[in-house]
């Protein structure tokens, strides 16, 4: 039989569950990947304004009046939850907290059911921390009347952390990202902080170099848009900043690291390595720091250690995100 | 009086000639010279007639998981896809690991099923890898192969024992190749997409190192190894190498591995979650090359239905597996035949004679005397994959919404129609003119 020509296949994502939710627009904030440069710059601009407002110690506002925010932490994180709570309360939202462990709520169905109950109760924005990558995207697809803010999903993204990191660098770098270079050191494979930082920085024109033990490096990491260095010395030389990532004890138990002592020696940020960077380079860490492991204790004295600024900027970035999602929610659904 | 069925002016699957085939009492018969009182005629112009397709790798989920699929719904789906025989995997609940369960599957499928069902029995008790199942007795009860599919036989020593012990049965051990520790908690192919989505990856080597191991064990023991659902370039190379070494090793692959890459996971789409996972563009090219050059012995679907509720979960929680029976032929025509990788005749052989040889199933032909297990399909007819119309209880397919070519018009098993497309009509002729077929 003669072979007729091949029909063009339909686009790959035509399945039942594959309608992609808008990654980072509208009422959701699922990640920084795919967000346009203009949107990201706008959000940073707003975050900077919120930071200035917070610094003044001005009274609470009512931007989120009438908005119920459900802080849903299926994986514990006191820092992030508190930061969101402070931000939401400062803007006049009704804040509710739902905490559960992954073990008591580990079926997606149950999670969705629980969220549907919250939706029925009138929670318009859900801030979700979950141990599984993609859970915010999953909920965004299935909850028609709720805005989802990703507060960290598995090994995927932590977009508000990414924003606060960008805000911190914006301040440190005088607002210019183009041509700047940040080294990210440590457990890239399991780090949602790294993924959001890489996505945000590359969108803004900065360069990222990652490095760390080969066992903690994800496959084809360069495809995220960053460079990979074999050693921390190489990564930090002439960099405009370094971000050390938190190392979890369990990585050693799983055989991914020989020992924390060796890690500190080979991959720790110390003054000798900091001196390889540019004069105005910053030292960052998403916290909480394992002192003497990712960052040497002498770094505490380093003038351009911005670890506490990151924490302060977290509230500002979350104020901006909550405000943005709430106004989109109102525009789309009320 | 028995009914005579005539497929008139069909295209012969192998020769391409226009033929008329007569079926009576369940077998292909010569065109009768005299008239016939109960004859039905199917105008098969433009359609291809071939032996019924065979799928050596399906999951019918019975016993134990009938919410996912039943032998009834699964074989109905098979018939709709043009299949007249399937071999079903033993990773049910409980596992088919005793002669009694092998017989249960065979009885269950005796009359009711819409396709012939050949049970594959477990290699180890409960598929747990610890103790050999009664392989000889299960072979006697009617098992056509052995497999712990769903899991690998993790221990090389256990696989060696199984191959040695099963050798007198002459049946192959179907190997689900996956090093459990290399796979770890992986949920998709290790690579850029997994990195972007923050999902744990399964390296291609988790499959290929086990393929190497089992090829070497085939050499050590002389036992028959059939490598299941191969997905990586290295695995195909290993199969090619086994062939060069003249070892008793065969291998199969599935439509999604010659069509899709791991990018199909897109935005956590669980319709693209299967095991082995979708791989890279290079692996897809290697898969097509291995089919084209004869390295791959036969094609299978790895039809693995789950309930929509199970699949509609966050990616890491959803089970592995997609359905395949109802799209297999069209995906073969659209993505292997039409681009010119294999001829239509070769493609059909890969779904019919080739799998029958590997599991030593009865041969089927269009010649008089052959059992009438047939499929009639239109290779040019275009249709859009719509999972809602599947007969399978499983709805998960990465091809939903795709336009494909090649549509099954009729499937016949033992002379009985098990599937008829709604637009197929018979002409009834009480009396045939003499010599009508010439
Ligand atoms: Zn398998």
XYZ file of C-alpha atoms and ligand atoms in Angstrom:
773
model
C 0.000 0.000 0.000
C 1.255 3.478 -0.728
C 2.017 5.423 2.409
C 0.033 8.644 2.756
C 1.914 11.517 4.319
C 2.131 11.720 8.073
C -0.568 13.803 9.715
C 0.802 16.366 12.110
C 0.353 15.086 15.661
C -1.819 17.089 17.965
C -0.067 19.091 20.657
C 1.214 16.838 23.412
C -0.742 18.272 26.292
C -4.282 17.462 25.302
C -4.940 15.045 28.150
C -7.558 15.010 30.852
C -5.398 16.543 33.518
C -2.986 18.569 31.516
C -4.752 21.877 31.077
C -1.935 24.013 32.356
C -2.871 26.524 35.024
C -1.354 29.940 34.476
C 2.025 29.402 36.110
C 2.468 32.706 37.768
C -0.232 35.049 36.645
C -3.709 35.878 37.783
C -4.761 34.770 41.223
C -2.118 32.054 41.561
C 1.574 32.199 42.242
C 2.865 28.730 41.469
C 6.444 29.490 40.533
C 8.835 32.034 39.058
C 9.654 29.878 36.041
C 7.829 31.181 33.018
C 6.974 34.557 34.601
C 7.672 37.394 32.203
C 10.437 39.854 32.929
C 7.955 42.708 33.109
C 5.762 40.860 35.606
C 8.757 39.973 37.736
C 10.090 43.529 37.706
C 6.651 44.833 38.608
C 6.410 42.465 41.540
C 9.884 43.475 42.719
C 8.937 47.119 42.453
C 5.894 46.493 44.639
C 7.951 44.430 47.065
C 10.421 47.290 47.417
C 7.573 49.686 48.149
C 6.199 47.292 50.785
C 9.646 47.030 52.329
C 9.873 50.799 52.650
C 6.442 50.874 54.217
C 7.307 48.089 56.669
C 10.557 49.829 57.642
C 8.605 52.927 58.602
C 6.623 50.930 61.104
C 3.415 52.481 59.789
C 0.044 51.135 61.004
C -1.653 48.171 59.336
C -3.453 48.685 56.061
C -6.659 47.240 54.683
C -5.594 46.148 51.188
C -6.766 42.618 51.964
C -9.974 43.569 53.777
C -12.573 40.890 53.148
C -9.979 38.346 52.077
C -9.609 35.087 53.957
C -6.157 33.597 53.695
C -5.733 29.947 54.633
C -2.180 29.101 55.576
C -1.995 25.423 54.751
C 1.234 23.838 55.873
C 1.315 20.136 55.109
C 5.018 20.302 55.777
C 6.238 22.266 58.717
C 7.986 25.580 58.272
C 7.655 28.050 61.105
C 9.649 30.719 59.301
C 7.697 30.799 56.101
C 4.345 30.427 57.822
C 5.074 33.247 60.261
C 6.314 35.458 57.470
C 3.111 34.932 55.470
C 1.022 35.437 58.583
C 2.695 38.730 59.434
C 2.293 39.916 55.847
C -1.384 38.936 55.645
C -2.249 40.516 58.991
C -0.396 43.746 58.213
C -2.625 44.050 55.133
C -5.836 43.401 57.032
C -6.703 39.847 55.879
C -8.495 37.228 57.929
C -5.852 34.621 58.544
C -6.486 30.971 59.290
C -3.928 28.288 59.781
C -4.206 24.644 58.884
C -1.289 22.462 59.771
C -1.073 18.759 59.187
C 1.722 16.334 58.681
C 2.216 14.578 55.401
C 1.601 11.293 57.160
C -1.861 12.232 58.376
C -2.753 13.768 55.026
C -0.851 12.012 52.337
C -3.386 11.201 49.669
C -3.868 13.808 46.997
C -7.549 13.108 47.107
C -7.682 13.932 50.770
C -5.715 17.103 50.217
C -8.077 18.157 47.436
C -11.117 17.294 49.558
C -9.750 19.323 52.439
C -9.067 22.246 50.167
C -12.562 22.030 48.713
C -13.918 22.343 52.231
C -11.807 25.463 52.763
C -13.020 26.811 49.444
C -16.610 26.191 50.509
C -15.884 28.010 53.768
C -14.864 31.008 51.749
C -11.095 30.982 51.864
C -10.141 32.915 48.768
C -6.396 32.533 48.963
C -4.602 29.377 50.035
C -0.938 29.573 50.908
C 0.285 26.018 50.445
C 3.439 24.343 51.666
C 3.590 20.715 50.590
C 6.259 18.062 50.376
C 5.294 17.030 46.848
C 6.386 18.887 43.762
C 3.433 20.015 41.695
C 0.789 20.004 44.438
C 0.043 23.741 44.045
C -0.358 23.269 40.276
C -2.646 20.320 40.966
C -4.839 22.331 43.343
C -4.912 25.322 41.008
C -6.324 23.034 38.350
C -9.064 21.668 40.566
C -10.195 24.585 42.731
C -12.205 26.980 40.594
C -12.647 29.697 43.226
C -9.367 29.739 45.094
C -6.078 31.470 44.467
C -3.083 29.276 45.237
C 0.169 30.716 46.502
C 3.009 28.236 46.489
C 4.915 28.434 49.767
C 7.302 25.691 48.712
C 6.457 22.454 46.921
C 8.789 19.508 47.267
C 11.918 19.975 45.211
C 10.207 22.278 42.739
C 9.847 25.969 43.600
C 9.567 28.384 46.479
C 8.596 31.516 44.560
C 8.187 33.931 47.482
C 11.621 32.910 48.735
C 12.844 33.573 45.207
C 11.286 37.039 45.287
C 12.804 37.910 48.629
C 16.193 36.761 47.374
C 15.780 38.927 44.280
C 14.703 41.871 46.414
C 17.763 41.422 48.613
C 20.045 41.294 45.569
C 18.279 44.275 43.998
C 19.180 46.315 47.072
C 22.734 44.980 47.237
C 23.397 45.390 43.524
C 21.875 48.837 43.173
C 18.902 47.599 41.199
C 20.950 46.210 38.315
C 20.839 42.485 37.521
C 22.230 42.568 34.005
C 25.692 41.021 33.925
C 25.738 40.225 37.641
C 26.615 36.694 38.701
C 25.470 34.697 41.703
C 27.027 31.418 42.776
C 24.644 28.913 44.365
C 26.387 26.241 46.400
C 25.203 22.974 47.857
C 22.222 20.714 47.485
C 20.795 21.932 44.190
C 18.947 18.684 43.488
C 16.572 18.919 46.417
C 16.359 22.691 46.562
C 13.210 24.565 45.624
C 15.019 27.716 46.757
C 17.637 27.199 44.065
C 15.079 26.563 41.318
C 13.151 29.739 42.061
C 16.347 31.794 42.349
C 17.695 30.433 39.056
C 14.389 31.088 37.279
C 14.109 34.646 38.623
C 17.725 35.658 38.127
C 18.007 34.346 34.586
C 14.763 36.103 33.649
C 16.243 39.364 34.916
C 19.457 38.938 32.943
C 21.771 37.826 35.742
C 23.980 34.751 35.506
C 23.938 31.854 37.902
C 26.679 29.340 38.531
C 25.770 26.290 40.545
C 28.142 23.927 42.254
C 28.028 21.216 44.844
C 28.626 17.522 45.361
C 27.785 15.473 42.269
C 25.312 13.463 44.320
C 23.309 16.625 44.998
C 23.321 17.955 41.427
C 20.174 17.385 39.336
C 20.419 15.938 35.836
C 20.988 18.433 33.029
C 21.003 21.315 35.482
C 22.481 23.609 32.811
C 19.184 23.398 30.935
C 17.673 25.540 33.686
C 19.766 28.351 32.242
C 22.717 28.298 34.632
C 26.368 27.301 34.432
C 27.855 24.516 36.490
C 31.247 24.719 38.179
C 33.142 21.730 39.474
C 34.555 23.502 42.534
C 33.342 26.203 44.867
C 36.525 28.167 44.165
C 35.682 28.249 40.483
C 32.059 29.177 41.186
C 32.894 32.031 43.547
C 35.780 33.619 41.666
C 34.652 37.077 40.519
C 31.057 36.368 41.533
C 28.789 39.184 42.757
C 27.409 37.004 45.499
C 27.092 33.514 46.841
C 24.051 31.692 48.130
C 24.796 28.738 50.366
C 21.973 26.222 50.585
C 20.986 24.340 53.679
C 22.296 20.785 53.928
C 19.966 18.275 55.484
C 21.363 15.650 57.821
C 19.286 12.989 56.020
C 21.409 13.387 52.867
C 24.234 11.732 54.773
C 21.993 8.949 56.007
C 20.919 8.291 52.422
C 24.523 7.947 51.321
C 24.629 11.156 49.281
C 27.358 12.721 51.438
C 30.285 11.193 53.290
C 30.126 13.561 56.291
C 29.231 17.104 57.273
C 32.847 17.696 58.198
C 33.955 16.881 54.686
C 31.125 18.976 53.286
C 32.178 21.992 55.319
C 35.770 21.602 54.199
C 35.017 21.226 50.487
C 31.826 23.225 50.004
C 31.599 25.605 52.954
C 31.644 29.380 52.400
C 34.569 30.803 54.367
C 36.450 34.102 54.246
C 39.211 32.767 52.004
C 36.609 31.862 49.424
C 34.632 35.072 49.934
C 37.789 37.013 49.086
C 37.739 35.466 45.611
C 34.496 37.311 44.902
C 34.130 40.932 43.855
C 34.578 43.554 46.565
C 30.884 44.303 46.915
C 29.738 40.666 46.751
C 27.105 39.433 49.184
C 26.691 36.206 51.177
C 23.194 34.730 51.308
C 21.548 31.716 52.909
C 17.834 30.867 52.968
C 18.141 29.741 56.597
C 18.127 28.209 59.025
C 21.923 28.040 58.862
C 23.867 25.003 60.046
C 26.670 27.023 61.605
C 30.073 25.813 60.596
C 28.684 23.652 57.785
C 27.395 25.700 54.843
C 28.770 28.971 56.173
C 31.866 29.382 58.325
C 31.322 31.185 61.646
C 33.707 33.984 60.606
C 31.210 35.031 57.941
C 28.984 36.470 60.678
C 31.442 39.388 60.814
C 31.440 39.912 57.067
C 29.927 43.288 56.271
C 27.997 42.117 53.236
C 26.366 39.152 54.882
C 22.693 39.775 54.055
C 21.132 36.720 55.674
C 18.985 38.723 58.101
C 17.965 41.178 55.393
C 16.597 38.211 53.506
C 14.309 37.434 56.432
C 13.081 41.027 56.646
C 12.491 41.165 52.898
C 10.408 38.006 53.144
C 7.502 39.855 54.717
C 7.696 42.605 52.075
C 7.734 40.168 49.163
C 4.801 38.253 50.638
C 2.824 41.475 51.118
C 3.300 42.230 47.428
C 2.304 38.712 46.366
C -0.792 38.587 48.570
C -1.931 41.957 47.306
C -1.331 40.986 43.688
C -3.188 37.647 44.000
C -6.084 39.190 45.895
C -6.690 41.894 43.310
C -6.530 39.281 40.559
C -8.944 37.097 42.514
C -11.386 39.991 42.774
C -11.029 40.806 39.098
C -11.568 37.196 38.018
C -14.140 35.898 40.463
C -16.142 38.513 42.284
C -27.053 -24.509 9.150
C -23.919 -22.516 9.898
C -23.353 -18.989 8.725
C -20.832 -18.193 6.073
C -19.044 -14.848 6.411
C -17.348 -13.321 3.409
C -14.815 -10.493 3.608
C -15.076 -9.300 0.041
C -12.323 -7.478 -1.831
C -10.141 -6.929 1.206
C -6.455 -6.061 0.880
C -4.290 -8.970 2.017
C -2.062 -7.729 4.872
C 1.107 -9.300 3.494
C 0.746 -9.475 -0.270
C -1.323 -6.331 -0.764
C -3.510 -8.282 -3.165
C -7.233 -7.954 -3.289
C -8.768 -11.074 -1.776
C -12.042 -12.463 -0.615
C -11.847 -14.603 2.496
C -14.582 -16.938 3.663
C -15.162 -17.996 7.256
C -17.396 -20.794 8.418
C -17.624 -22.671 11.710
C -14.849 -20.652 13.224
C -12.235 -21.300 10.584
C -11.134 -19.852 7.286
C -12.592 -21.950 4.467
C -12.184 -22.027 0.700
C -14.647 -19.874 -1.203
C -17.612 -22.171 -1.684
C -18.318 -23.102 -5.268
C -22.020 -23.500 -4.639
C -24.533 -21.108 -3.210
C -25.039 -20.786 0.520
C -28.239 -20.202 2.382
C -26.907 -18.212 5.353
C -24.239 -15.951 4.049
C -23.306 -12.445 5.144
C -21.010 -10.368 3.052
C -18.820 -7.570 4.238
C -17.673 -5.164 1.584
C -14.039 -4.758 2.584
C -12.847 -2.612 -0.290
C -10.023 -0.288 0.837
C -9.563 -2.163 4.089
C -6.777 -4.495 5.120
C -7.508 -7.991 6.423
C -4.941 -9.530 8.745
C -4.649 -12.155 11.456
C -5.942 -10.832 14.782
C -3.389 -8.778 16.703
C -1.695 -10.252 19.757
C -0.522 -8.290 22.775
C 1.933 -10.134 25.002
C 1.882 -7.504 27.733
C -1.427 -6.386 29.239
C -2.698 -5.919 32.763
C -6.280 -7.136 33.147
C -6.262 -6.474 36.925
C -8.261 -9.598 37.789
C -8.186 -11.163 40.280
C -8.526 -8.451 42.846
C -8.590 -5.019 41.246
C -11.734 -5.023 39.172
C -12.291 -1.299 39.739
C -9.301 -0.689 37.461
C -10.225 -3.260 34.814
C -11.815 -6.669 34.483
C -11.120 -9.497 32.132
C -14.402 -8.561 30.482
C -13.678 -4.853 30.040
C -10.035 -5.446 29.181
C -10.733 -7.989 26.481
C -13.550 -5.798 25.134
C -10.964 -3.038 24.766
C -8.639 -5.535 23.114
C -11.311 -6.446 20.572
C -11.935 -2.780 19.837
C -8.226 -2.411 19.170
C -8.153 -5.328 16.749
C -6.656 -7.843 19.180
C -7.843 -11.412 19.334
C -5.357 -12.580 21.941
C -3.636 -11.049 24.933
C -1.210 -12.368 27.513
C -1.997 -11.008 30.948
C 0.514 -10.148 33.617
C 0.335 -11.827 37.025
C 0.787 -8.726 39.195
C -2.788 -8.925 40.386
C -4.098 -9.115 43.954
C -3.306 -11.862 44.794
C -0.531 -12.504 42.327
C -0.996 -15.366 39.874
C 1.686 -17.519 41.445
C 0.060 -20.957 41.689
C -1.467 -23.476 39.266
C -4.861 -22.752 40.818
C -4.703 -19.077 39.912
C -3.458 -19.867 36.422
C -6.483 -22.124 35.993
C -8.761 -19.498 37.498
C -7.702 -16.973 34.865
C -8.154 -19.531 32.116
C -11.622 -20.569 33.259
C -12.682 -17.049 33.864
C -11.831 -16.234 30.289
C -13.129 -19.449 28.768
C -16.323 -18.339 27.089
C -17.050 -14.856 28.262
C -13.989 -13.033 27.091
C -13.828 -10.966 23.941
C -10.311 -12.143 23.220
C -8.208 -15.187 23.983
C -6.428 -14.663 27.266
C -3.129 -16.374 27.975
C -1.984 -16.160 31.574
C 1.577 -15.268 32.459
C 2.543 -16.673 35.856
C 4.750 -15.157 38.521
C 8.420 -16.098 38.748
C 8.550 -15.887 42.526
C 5.941 -16.436 45.216
C 3.854 -13.281 45.566
C 6.289 -11.636 43.123
C 8.348 -10.906 46.195
C 11.612 -12.173 44.799
C 12.305 -14.509 47.699
C 11.208 -17.971 46.614
C 10.569 -19.624 43.274
C 6.912 -20.095 42.371
C 5.914 -23.597 41.138
C 6.998 -22.895 37.578
C 6.625 -26.416 36.198
C 3.131 -26.911 37.603
C 2.025 -23.496 36.391
C 3.344 -24.250 32.914
C 1.315 -27.455 32.955
C -1.736 -25.454 34.083
C -1.448 -23.299 30.988
C 0.914 -20.420 31.725
C 2.584 -19.156 28.550
C 5.471 -17.305 30.220
C 6.742 -16.237 33.623
C 7.178 -12.726 34.922
C 7.341 -10.686 38.091
C 6.296 -7.699 35.951
C 5.563 -4.633 37.944
C 8.730 -5.486 39.784
C 12.115 -6.699 38.692
C 13.587 -9.916 40.012
C 16.041 -7.901 42.029
C 18.514 -10.613 42.903
C 20.761 -11.835 40.111
C 21.102 -15.163 41.912
C 17.317 -15.593 42.020
C 17.032 -14.762 38.323
C 19.710 -17.329 37.581
C 17.813 -19.994 39.535
C 14.554 -19.108 37.796
C 16.138 -19.381 34.346
C 17.767 -22.700 35.191
C 14.638 -24.110 36.740
C 12.233 -22.932 34.032
C 14.366 -24.190 31.168
C 12.587 -27.533 30.689
C 9.250 -25.713 30.249
C 10.676 -23.923 27.226
C 8.807 -20.794 28.333
C 10.482 -17.409 28.465
C 10.924 -15.295 31.566
C 9.608 -11.832 30.819
C 11.913 -9.369 32.527
C 10.720 -6.033 33.867
C 14.145 -4.416 33.876
C 14.635 -1.953 36.671
C 17.331 -1.765 39.303
C 15.246 -0.922 42.375
C 17.953 1.085 44.081
C 18.893 3.071 40.999
C 15.236 3.844 40.480
C 14.903 4.870 44.104
C 11.864 7.059 44.586
C 11.949 8.237 40.993
C 8.665 9.045 39.300
C 9.783 10.071 35.805
C 12.837 9.984 33.579
C 15.901 11.620 35.073
C 16.674 14.620 32.909
C 15.863 18.220 32.260
C 12.096 17.958 32.681
C 12.415 16.179 36.029
C 14.915 18.802 37.133
C 12.635 21.632 36.032
C 9.591 20.147 37.766
C 11.500 19.109 40.868
C 10.483 15.481 40.474
C 12.705 12.579 41.394
C 14.260 11.005 38.334
C 14.729 7.441 37.167
C 17.954 7.176 35.174
C 17.918 5.180 31.952
C 20.645 3.060 33.473
C 18.144 1.677 36.009
C 16.769 -0.267 33.058
C 19.845 -0.890 30.941
C 22.085 -2.332 33.675
C 19.445 -4.959 34.409
C 19.119 -5.769 30.698
C 22.862 -6.442 30.589
C 22.591 -8.625 33.658
C 19.795 -10.761 32.274
C 21.411 -11.151 28.867
C 24.510 -12.456 30.628
C 22.354 -14.769 32.730
C 20.677 -16.092 29.581
C 24.141 -16.996 28.373
C 25.057 -18.594 31.684
C 21.913 -20.684 31.976
C 20.661 -21.172 28.433
C 17.256 -20.047 29.685
C 14.915 -17.908 27.588
C 14.804 -14.228 28.411
C 12.217 -11.819 27.013
C 13.040 -8.190 27.795
C 9.826 -6.303 28.548
C 8.855 -2.783 27.483
C 12.317 -1.548 26.502
C 12.720 2.203 26.551
C 16.373 3.258 26.394
C 18.950 3.378 23.629
C 21.319 1.299 25.775
C 18.698 -1.414 26.306
C 18.112 -1.738 22.560
C 21.853 -1.958 22.057
C 22.015 -4.749 24.631
C 19.262 -6.638 22.830
C 21.133 -6.198 19.543
C 24.261 -7.509 21.202
C 22.425 -10.547 22.599
C 21.226 -11.318 19.086
C 24.791 -11.087 17.756
C 25.894 -13.507 20.455
C 23.147 -15.903 19.415
C 21.520 -15.959 22.841
C 17.900 -17.008 23.510
C 16.887 -13.405 24.157
C 13.940 -11.508 22.678
C 12.579 -8.055 23.400
C 9.546 -5.833 23.029
C 8.671 -2.161 23.138
C 5.496 -0.042 23.330
C 4.001 2.796 21.237
C 4.741 5.557 23.750
C 8.468 4.807 23.574
C 8.637 5.357 19.820
C 6.514 8.508 19.906
C 6.983 10.515 23.101
C 9.758 11.991 25.209
C 9.676 12.900 28.887
C 8.675 16.417 27.876
C 5.152 15.016 27.558
C 4.982 15.185 31.364
C 4.660 18.915 30.670
C 2.976 20.377 33.702
C 2.754 17.302 35.944
C 0.494 15.403 33.533
C -0.090 11.985 35.068
C -1.224 10.687 31.656
C 2.463 10.606 30.842
C 3.425 8.705 33.989
C 4.371 5.145 33.166
C 7.062 2.662 34.101
C 9.551 2.588 32.483
C 9.139 6.326 32.075
C 9.140 8.270 28.816
C 12.753 8.974 27.904
C 14.737 11.337 25.675
C 14.568 12.153 21.963
C 17.707 10.062 21.486
C 15.975 7.069 23.077
C 12.950 7.563 20.818
C 15.222 7.532 17.767
C 16.972 4.403 19.044
C 13.606 2.743 19.619
C 12.489 3.402 16.061
C 15.835 2.225 14.702
C 15.631 -0.975 16.732
C 12.154 -1.679 15.393
C 13.198 -0.889 11.830
C 16.324 -3.063 11.843
C 14.616 -6.065 13.432
C 16.274 -5.830 16.835
C 12.886 -5.524 18.522
C 11.050 -8.845 18.182
C 7.499 -7.692 18.785
C 5.359 -4.774 19.840
C 3.209 -4.656 22.978
C 1.021 -2.061 24.680
C 1.782 -2.570 28.404
C -1.912 -1.714 28.787
C -1.986 -0.758 32.482
C -5.360 0.659 33.477
C -6.042 2.555 36.686
C -9.206 4.292 37.814
C -9.475 7.959 36.822
C -9.476 8.863 40.532
C -6.142 7.160 41.033
C -4.584 8.898 38.056
C -6.075 12.265 38.933
C -3.695 12.959 41.790
C -0.548 14.972 42.327
C 2.114 13.491 40.055
C 4.210 11.744 42.687
C 1.168 10.032 44.181
C -0.470 8.842 40.970
C 0.225 5.247 39.939
C 2.408 4.392 36.951
C 0.606 3.146 33.854
C -1.464 4.115 30.827
C -3.883 2.211 28.628
C -2.948 1.188 25.121
C -5.074 -1.520 23.548
C -7.422 0.773 21.686
C -4.783 3.063 20.204
C -1.962 0.616 19.414
C -2.728 -0.118 15.772
C -3.319 3.517 14.839
C -0.155 4.655 16.632
C 1.779 1.994 14.755
C 0.403 3.084 11.402
C 0.688 6.794 12.100
C 4.169 6.836 13.606
C 5.947 3.780 12.199
C 4.362 2.973 8.853
C 3.452 6.379 7.458
C 6.876 7.941 8.076
C 8.338 4.908 6.321
C 10.200 3.238 9.206
C 8.591 -0.141 8.499
C 6.199 -1.450 5.889
C 2.608 -2.080 6.833
C 3.184 -5.801 6.371
C 6.150 -5.762 8.757
C 4.210 -3.699 11.287
C 1.379 -6.216 11.245
C 3.840 -9.046 11.595
C 5.245 -7.381 14.709
C 1.753 -7.468 16.208
C 0.744 -10.944 14.997
C 3.106 -13.685 13.868
C 6.084 -12.371 15.856
C 4.444 -12.392 19.302
C 2.810 -15.754 18.537
C 6.262 -17.203 17.900
C 7.756 -15.774 21.098
C 5.081 -17.278 23.384
C 4.541 -20.276 21.131
C 0.858 -19.474 20.562
C -1.125 -21.144 17.759
C -0.467 -19.649 14.350
C -3.194 -17.738 12.568
C -3.324 -17.149 8.848
C -5.760 -16.168 6.134
C -5.359 -19.572 4.485
C -8.161 -22.152 4.604
C -7.908 -24.273 7.731
C -6.665 -21.492 9.957
C -8.726 -20.485 12.957
C -10.715 -17.358 12.068
C -9.041 -14.832 14.383
C -9.016 -11.803 12.115
C -8.906 -8.051 12.058
C -10.188 -5.768 9.318
C -8.949 -2.198 9.431
C -8.805 0.885 7.267
C -5.212 2.144 7.363
C -6.127 5.576 5.990
C -9.134 6.418 8.108
C -8.480 9.323 10.468
C -9.884 9.590 13.958
C -9.313 11.514 17.153
C -8.392 9.694 20.330
C -11.155 10.246 22.875
C -10.625 8.318 26.125
C -14.295 8.757 27.049
C -15.146 6.325 24.281
C -12.727 3.618 25.438
C -14.107 0.233 26.380
C -11.300 -0.112 28.902
C -12.085 1.153 32.385
C -8.741 2.960 32.212
C -8.845 6.434 30.691
C -5.260 7.565 31.039
C -3.477 8.003 27.732
C -0.940 10.591 26.662
C -2.554 10.571 23.215
C -5.954 12.011 24.147
C -6.994 14.538 21.529
C -4.422 13.365 18.997
C -5.518 12.753 15.431
C -4.270 9.379 14.235
C -4.758 7.159 11.216
C -5.801 3.553 11.028
C -9.165 2.458 12.322
C -10.336 -1.020 13.262
C -13.526 -1.886 11.385
C -14.089 -5.407 12.609
C -12.452 -7.962 14.860
C -13.357 -11.615 14.657
C -12.354 -14.324 17.114
C -13.040 -17.947 16.261
C -15.457 -16.862 13.560
C -17.448 -14.620 15.909
C -17.366 -10.830 15.658
C -15.974 -9.400 18.887
C -15.956 -5.862 17.567
C -17.712 -4.050 14.772
C -17.313 -0.358 14.102
C -20.735 1.317 14.091
C -20.520 2.152 10.395
C -19.836 -1.416 9.266
C -22.788 -2.988 7.510
C -23.340 -6.452 6.147
C -25.077 -7.340 3.012
C -27.051 -10.487 3.504
C -27.175 -12.807 0.601
C -29.308 -15.844 0.739
C -27.720 -17.438 -2.245
C -24.306 -16.785 -3.623
C -23.816 -17.018 -7.320
C -21.423 -19.802 -8.134
C -17.783 -18.745 -8.220
C -18.635 -15.330 -6.769
C -15.152 -14.729 -5.549
C -13.178 -14.854 -8.708
Zn 6.578 -3.832 33.618
